[in-house]
Amino acid sequence: MPIVWLFLIVIAISAVGYVLGRSRALHSAGGDSRNLHSLPTFYGANVALKALIPAFGLLIAWLLLQPLYVNSQVSGMIPDTAIKEGSSRSLVMAEVRRTADGLNNAVSQGLLTEIEAANPNADNAEVTRILKEAGQVVTSDITQPVLLAAQKHRVMNTTGYSIMSVVIILAALAGTGISWWQTHAEYRARNVVEQGVRALLLAAASIAVLTTIGIVLSLVFNTWEFFKLYPASDFFFGTTWAPSFSGRGGASDLGIIPLLWGTFYISLVALLVAVPIGLFAAIYLSEYASPRVRSIAKPLLEVLAGIPTIVYGLFALLTVGPLLLDVFGDGGLGWMKAGTAVMTAGLVMGIMLIPFVSSLSDDIINAVPQAMRDGSYGLGATQSETIRQVVLPAALPGIVGAILLAASRAIGETMIVVLGAGAAARLSLNPFEAMTTVTAKIVSQLTGDADFASPEALVAFALGMTLFILTLGLNIFALYIVRKYREQYE
Amino acid sequence: MNDMTRVERAVDSKDIKINAKQVQVYYGDTHAIKDVDVEIEDKTVTAFIGPSGCGKSTFLRCLNRMNDTIDICRVQGDILLDGEDIYDKRVDPVQLRAKVGMVFQKPNPFPKSIYDNVAYGPRIHGLAKNKAELDEIVEKSLRRGAIWDEVKDRLDAPGTGLSGGQQQRLCIARAVATEPEVLLMDEPCSALDPIATAQVEELIDELRSRYSVVIVTHSMQQAARVSQKTAFFHLGNLVEFGETGQIFTNPEDPRTESYITGRIG
Amino acid sequence: MTDASMQSPETGRHTVSLTASDARTKKRAAAEKRFRAYGITAIATGLFFLIVLFASILSQGIPAFQRTVVSVDFTLTQQQQEQAEGTLFKTKAYSDLFISELNSELAERGISVDFDAAAIERLLGKVGGTIRTFYAENPDKLGEPIEFDLAASSRVDGYFKGRVSRDTLQDSRFLQLSDLDLVDALKEAGIIKQVFNWPFITGADSGVDNPGGAGIGASVVGSFFMMLVVLCLSLPIGVAASIYLEEFAPQNRFTDLIEVNISNLAAVPSIVFGILGLAVFIQFMHLPQSAPLVGGLVLTLMTLPTIIISTRASLKAVPPSIRDAALGVGASKMQAVFHHVLPLAAPGILTGTIIGLAQALGETAPLLLIGMVGFVARGYPDGFLAGFTEPNSAMPAQIYTWAARADVGFYEKAWGGIIILLMFLLTMNIIAIILRRRFERRW
């Protein structure tokens, strides 16, 4: 039974529960809703919630746990001898899952009957052919253990989902029944429902924590796998980045230093563009500009922040890169070999960060009390003297915070560097050379057909971990500084 | 440099420092100050009193063109400082404010050291040739601000760390450091406790020997204690202006009498 | 100081006229002017970049909305069809019929130009096949004159748009210099022309060697399903979380933990969310790769902090007196919030949600990791539910795919895709602004 149906059935049960609960409450109050503790709708909602929440909770838990259980059961069926040299259990398990999916597809397309699909003595080559016909990507011929495991996998999943459907419908019915039975005029339905809603609200708020846990776990788990295959010291201190493309094999050099250098260099160029422009724009807009100019220029600058990064990426690749190449390339100064370079990506990223720096700095400059400016003007200082010697020093911590936030943006930016910076990892000082960054390499290692068990793919998680820790540290530090700064003037 | 613009004048104690004639101030459409004529003498403390919103602070801020920083504010009429119109197009408000210093209602030291707070004015106006001269100016100003003894050991400490009364005296010292000729004070004691107020009032009385001081105050007692001349403002009009003793003992206008006896305000 | 100063004997101060400016004042005034100029320069630079960006999007993207077609009136009789089907090379027979038709049309207009079947194939691809398929599917059209709009090859298209010129063209199996004579002749005859490129807007992606046939339509649908997932999940969850944090959360460690997490998640690089999606939704939960459902889930997690932050701001803007009034007549806290505070905050919440969605719509990096690139999204999903689970591309991912292909013909498509994407974003932002203007309430 598809999950959508299960979903709808549970909702239908709870809707019926709502009507039943409401009418039972009214009945027990002799038809006069004034004799009830709560409004009649609360009695209905009470029954409906008690049907829905346990059923859906159970559904989610079941969907998460069943694959784990089935996997561990099936995994035990595969003898060590069936795992080829250089392969791993997880790869074989992936094959098993693909085969099981293929069997399902073949059955639903009518290429196989249920009996044929479950036949343990089926001809492997024949099954492989049918699965390919059913549109399933099966890499090689299916071996006997894999087929058996896949069949077992399929049967366990099918029975598991059938049991799940029954259990969940029963849970919904039980919730309805019990809460219906509890319903009477004195029952404090409103309080119970409000408790329930409050719990739901708390659950929604907790998703933020769950997301962070999810990020940390997925990074830590895969990074750990990576360090089992590749020494951590080589990763952190290696100065060459040269993954082998042949798949598995020890020929890869996966040193993070060139990537960090590229990231750092491009971010530096970006900040050199964005900070002076953004800061001066913010100063002009907050201290000099008339309200009219401000009301036009500020939103226009902020348009730059609303443009998706893919647009900037294309802009770097197809407009800025060729433009820079005309000036600095072989036709001009001869410093540049190709359109993709540190300068290209850095310049475009700088443009992207201008509104980020300017609007944050604008807020911070505006938070400097007017009394401070008056004090300076009262002594006969000019506006620029006041800004340079009183306003900016007072706003400095906040501005530093804003720049750090911009830096963390620059480090985490992906699309501009994927399209504009080039793909070669290199340790060089020439800003007109192509370099690459942590984010660009995460993308290139995880897209394509790499299998997730190889160090070449797993390294992306270690890179992600590094990126996460770097940006998180910068953010926490920057937010701390900005908060301290705000408190000073509150 | 430009001898034609040099003004020769005899300096005596009854010299008129600022002469305001028919001053009108508008905030957007609001007519905030109407037809104010006032003469402020040198080496005298002149107090502006009146109920809240009567325009006394607005008028004070006209005297060194602090109102320029407010976009919607317009000033008409003549305000002459030593016979020169301060609203003349050729006048640089920056130079004007160096001559007409200001102390604000709330103490507003810069978030810098005590030394840098006082040295700020002399530095931007280039009053000191070297560090020694600057040190001298800072010390002299802090002494005039009657705060030297309290801070001489911690000139590097931030000005914001001082108590309210000390901060206000620091702000006065800061204003004095630029060698102004007129000192405007906008309710300088309203944020201070009685003891600090007494110290600042004493200081104002000392400053009178060197500067023309204009003080806006809410407190009639304070006006009576520190000023020689008093101007009473009401609803944007200058109702009465004269000797302080005269105003408080024998006011001519019934509105002044109502205010000082506590019936309006 | 300066010679313009005069020591007055009593006070020791120098008296200078206000209108006289000494060297120092002049220097300070100049510094003031310079400083102001820096500010103006900074703003002008920012706006200049904005203009360059839009100019290059428009100038390079607008050609994507035009395509070059050869339109020929063609009539095929039943007899001709049977004859053609009887030959050995069936498509060649159709192609010959087409060429003779084209020849007669040219002759009618008094234009003579030499060309052969190979030239036609270079210009229009396999014409015979196209015609044959058409009549096989529409046998009732036999004998009627039909106007065929046959898409010209991407190089011919480029010739019309200035991408390919006679000087730069090198003879190849794709296009030869002599073919351009034919193109010019056809242009003169009005047979080859540029029309609005509907297939670009409605079509799906084509293979890597056919930039002319690529369309953005399928990926718009992919984006639509993703946004549907984001809206259905992030709005209720975001509002619920905000209500909890703003109205009910006790002051304790767990609340602090949630707050810290939300502010940090808002600044986590989007690529990290992609890693999360890959590891949790695809590796762990085995949801289908490249599916809008997975993309939507990842973008939901990414958008939630934005929506929570803006929703909390709108809730905070509702004055406490409203809550007090509701509590004062005996409503429960929950009733006060749901009956009074939430409706009053709704416009702000909606505005924030639309802006969050617009952000999610343009996000690319996480989609790369969950496999929305690197395959050709050739068609529309079959049906509503399949829309969530069938592999599809999304607008920004499609643009990236095109930008990463070797054939320069795709660049034009990428820019054109950007124009479509920006039009969606513009519409969403305008709706948000209108909502804000219309319902904004000042307390």
Short mmCIF file of N, CA and C in Angstrom, two decimals, chain A residues 1 100-122 127 130-131 147 150-159 162:
data_model
loop_
_atom_site.label_atom_id
_atom_site.label_comp_id
_atom_site.label_asym_id
_atom_site.label_seq_id
_atom_site.Cartn_x
_atom_site.Cartn_y
_atom_site.Cartn_z
N MET A 1 0.85 -1.19 0.00
CA MET A 1 0.00 0.00 0.00
C MET A 1 0.89 1.25 0.00
N ALA A 100 17.04 -5.34 -5.75
CA ALA A 100 15.71 -5.43 -5.16
C ALA A 100 14.78 -4.43 -5.82
N ASP A 101 15.27 -3.19 -6.03
CA ASP A 101 14.46 -2.18 -6.72
C ASP A 101 14.10 -2.66 -8.11
N GLY A 102 15.11 -3.26 -8.79
CA GLY A 102 14.88 -3.75 -10.14
C GLY A 102 13.81 -4.81 -10.18
N LEU A 103 13.86 -5.72 -9.19
CA LEU A 103 12.85 -6.77 -9.13
C LEU A 103 11.48 -6.15 -8.97
N ASN A 104 11.38 -5.16 -8.10
CA ASN A 104 10.10 -4.49 -7.88
C ASN A 104 9.59 -3.88 -9.17
N ASN A 105 10.51 -3.18 -9.88
CA ASN A 105 10.11 -2.54 -11.14
C ASN A 105 9.64 -3.58 -12.14
N ALA A 106 10.43 -4.67 -12.23
CA ALA A 106 10.11 -5.70 -13.22
C ALA A 106 8.74 -6.30 -12.93
N VAL A 107 8.44 -6.48 -11.65
CA VAL A 107 7.14 -7.06 -11.30
C VAL A 107 6.04 -6.07 -11.66
N SER A 108 6.25 -4.78 -11.34
CA SER A 108 5.18 -3.82 -11.59
C SER A 108 4.98 -3.60 -13.09
N GLN A 109 6.06 -3.84 -13.88
CA GLN A 109 5.90 -3.70 -15.32
C GLN A 109 5.41 -4.99 -15.98
N GLY A 110 5.25 -6.01 -15.20
CA GLY A 110 4.73 -7.26 -15.74
C GLY A 110 5.76 -8.13 -16.43
N LEU A 111 7.05 -7.79 -16.28
CA LEU A 111 8.10 -8.59 -16.91
C LEU A 111 8.38 -9.85 -16.11
N LEU A 112 8.06 -9.79 -14.83
CA LEU A 112 8.27 -10.94 -13.95
C LEU A 112 6.98 -11.15 -13.17
N THR A 113 6.71 -12.39 -12.84
CA THR A 113 5.60 -12.62 -11.92
C THR A 113 6.17 -12.64 -10.52
N GLU A 114 5.27 -12.54 -9.54
CA GLU A 114 5.71 -12.58 -8.15
C GLU A 114 6.53 -13.84 -7.88
N ILE A 115 6.04 -14.95 -8.44
CA ILE A 115 6.70 -16.24 -8.15
C ILE A 115 8.10 -16.26 -8.73
N GLU A 116 8.21 -15.74 -9.99
CA GLU A 116 9.53 -15.73 -10.62
C GLU A 116 10.48 -14.83 -9.84
N ALA A 117 9.94 -13.73 -9.38
CA ALA A 117 10.80 -12.78 -8.67
C ALA A 117 11.33 -13.37 -7.37
N ALA A 118 10.53 -14.25 -6.79
CA ALA A 118 10.95 -14.83 -5.51
C ALA A 118 11.68 -16.14 -5.68
N ASN A 119 11.85 -16.61 -6.90
CA ASN A 119 12.47 -17.90 -7.15
C ASN A 119 13.97 -17.86 -6.85
N PRO A 120 14.41 -18.60 -5.84
CA PRO A 120 15.82 -18.54 -5.46
C PRO A 120 16.73 -19.23 -6.46
N ASN A 121 16.16 -20.06 -7.33
CA ASN A 121 17.02 -20.79 -8.27
C ASN A 121 17.00 -20.19 -9.66
N ALA A 122 16.52 -18.92 -9.75
CA ALA A 122 16.42 -18.28 -11.07
C ALA A 122 17.81 -18.16 -11.68
N VAL A 127 17.90 -13.06 -15.10
CA VAL A 127 17.40 -12.00 -14.21
C VAL A 127 18.06 -10.69 -14.56
N ILE A 130 16.44 -9.25 -17.61
CA ILE A 130 15.10 -8.71 -17.37
C ILE A 130 15.18 -7.38 -16.62
N LEU A 131 16.09 -7.32 -15.66
CA LEU A 131 16.21 -6.08 -14.88
C LEU A 131 16.64 -4.94 -15.78
N LEU A 147 21.56 -12.08 -5.52
CA LEU A 147 20.16 -12.30 -5.89
C LEU A 147 19.38 -12.77 -4.67
N ALA A 150 18.90 -9.97 -2.38
CA ALA A 150 17.93 -9.02 -2.90
C ALA A 150 16.52 -9.54 -2.71
N GLN A 151 16.36 -10.83 -2.93
CA GLN A 151 15.02 -11.39 -2.76
C GLN A 151 14.58 -11.31 -1.31
N LYS A 152 15.52 -11.60 -0.43
CA LYS A 152 15.23 -11.53 0.99
C LYS A 152 14.88 -10.08 1.37
N HIS A 153 15.69 -9.16 0.83
CA HIS A 153 15.52 -7.74 1.07
C HIS A 153 14.11 -7.32 0.67
N ARG A 154 13.71 -7.81 -0.49
CA ARG A 154 12.43 -7.43 -1.03
C ARG A 154 11.30 -7.98 -0.17
N VAL A 155 11.44 -9.24 0.19
CA VAL A 155 10.38 -9.86 0.98
C VAL A 155 10.27 -9.16 2.33
N MET A 156 11.43 -8.92 2.96
CA MET A 156 11.39 -8.29 4.29
C MET A 156 10.76 -6.92 4.20
N ASN A 157 11.13 -6.15 3.16
CA ASN A 157 10.57 -4.82 3.02
C ASN A 157 9.07 -4.88 2.81
N THR A 158 8.65 -5.80 1.94
CA THR A 158 7.22 -5.88 1.65
C THR A 158 6.44 -6.24 2.90
N THR A 159 6.89 -7.29 3.58
CA THR A 159 6.16 -7.66 4.80
C THR A 159 6.26 -6.54 5.83
N SER A 162 3.77 -3.94 5.07
CA SER A 162 2.39 -4.38 5.35
C SER A 162 2.12 -4.30 6.84
#
